[in-house]
Amino acid sequence: LAHIPDGVLSVPVLATGGVMAVAGIGFAVRRLEERDIPRVAILSAAFFALSLVAIPAGPATIHLLLGGLMGLILGPSVFLAVFAALLLQSVMFGFGGLTTLGVNTFNIAVPGWLCGLLLRPAIASADTGKAAMLAGIGSALAVLATGGLVALALYWSSPDYAVSAKIMSATYLPLAIMEGLVAGFCVSFVKRVKPELLHLRTGDA
Amino acid sequence: MPDMMRWRMLRAAIAAALFLVSGPAMAHRLKLFTSVENGIISGYGFFIGGGRATAASIIFRNSGGIELHRMTVDTKGEFRWKPPRPQDVKVILNAGDGHATETIIAAQRLAASDGPAGGVRHPAQGAASPATGISAKAPAAISQEQQKQIAALIEKQVDEAVARQIRPLLEAYARAEGRVRFNDIMGGIGMLVGLAGIALWAMGRRRKNRSDAT
């Protein structure tokens, strides 16, 4: 549900989301170094492909977001990875709107970025098990935060959405658990195989 | 140990590949299926790769954006409504959770299935007296009007029958249309890798220019 289509949100919400996303992308571009680019592309591709796979959950379907994992590995570049993948999904499949691109980018990237910002130092110094656990919890919380932001965007556009916002929060819970497991597994794997991926760069956030 | 690791990686890669190939469905994108039969607009909203939207509201608007009718779908997610007269109707389905979609039904479609035949009530009325005995002329004179009505009736019947017959086909098409294919996903990944290549090239060029300048 993180891919809000066109015609649902009100103009002020769209504008705010757009401005915030542009700010995030600008910040990320300025911080981007040449050696980060392949990493951004790989995670963007992973997000692009995985978030197209629908997993049935009750009456609706859910899909992975990988926001937390992207934030942990990419830092602020999560904005670029999310934006590029969402743009392609929107243009190629009509999955998520073009006018809502900013809002959707913001909703997915910001929780991921915060997850990375807050947890990277701890994960970098922790042992594998603890790092995996931290990453799992962080990613699960990032998913819930994305759900909260989506609900907020809907509510701000029209209070009619308030009830469904509650329903939506309920569908985000199984996703949060799943996402936490995936992120935990990935981080434990990275920690064993290529721990420097999770290390902090000088002056990195 | 490295062997074990490699095996694990391979296993994870195979699992991921199977996962992708087995059912890449568009994650809960909402689509609206509509059909017109007898001047009645009916249909339902469904999530690609998922079920129908059962708590959705439907709004019908005319081409000027004026609301004609508003309703909620039934427990099966379906709706039916007959516009008062044939006109362009925009059907907007809102699932209430941030999913919305719309489609336009042209007046022509509504008119075709609710056309002149709708007024055919007495096809035999106006027929001249059958007892005139002038069998060669009378039927031709009579049937001009009748023929029109019969033709209209047949057209209406055919329209209805065709609409009924192709409905499952259109439904299947609507479902198939939204599915993401493996090739599309691979294309998207390729495009992202290409973007990364462009970015690397641009950055490398900028660095080269800078070092040339100094």
Tab-separated table of C-alpha atoms in Angstrom, chain A residues 4 9-10 13 103 106-107 144-159 161-162 165-166 168-169 172:
chain	number	residue	atom	x	y	z
A	4	ILE	CA	-0.282	5.424	-3.660
A	9	LEU	CA	-4.141	12.531	-2.483
A	10	SER	CA	-4.921	16.215	-2.303
A	13	VAL	CA	-0.073	16.612	0.252
A	103	VAL	CA	5.040	11.243	-1.502
A	106	PHE	CA	9.338	10.115	1.004
A	107	ASN	CA	7.177	7.492	2.738
A	144	LEU	CA	5.421	0.520	10.439
A	145	ALA	CA	6.649	4.077	10.029
A	146	THR	CA	6.001	3.862	6.283
A	147	GLY	CA	2.517	2.583	7.059
A	148	GLY	CA	2.000	5.478	9.436
A	149	LEU	CA	3.182	7.993	6.850
A	150	VAL	CA	0.894	6.503	4.188
A	151	ALA	CA	-2.036	6.658	6.589
A	152	LEU	CA	-1.117	10.222	7.478
A	153	ALA	CA	-0.923	11.253	3.822
A	154	LEU	CA	-4.342	9.709	3.206
A	155	TYR	CA	-5.867	11.252	6.290
A	156	TRP	CA	-4.442	14.645	5.500
A	157	SER	CA	-5.934	14.430	2.001
A	158	SER	CA	-9.364	13.410	3.213
A	159	PRO	CA	-10.483	12.449	6.724
A	161	TYR	CA	-9.771	7.654	4.925
A	162	ALA	CA	-9.467	7.515	8.704
A	165	ALA	CA	-6.149	3.864	7.706
A	166	LYS	CA	-6.739	1.673	10.737
A	168	MET	CA	-4.160	-0.562	6.700
A	169	SER	CA	-2.058	-0.376	9.838
A	172	TYR	CA	1.390	-3.559	7.845
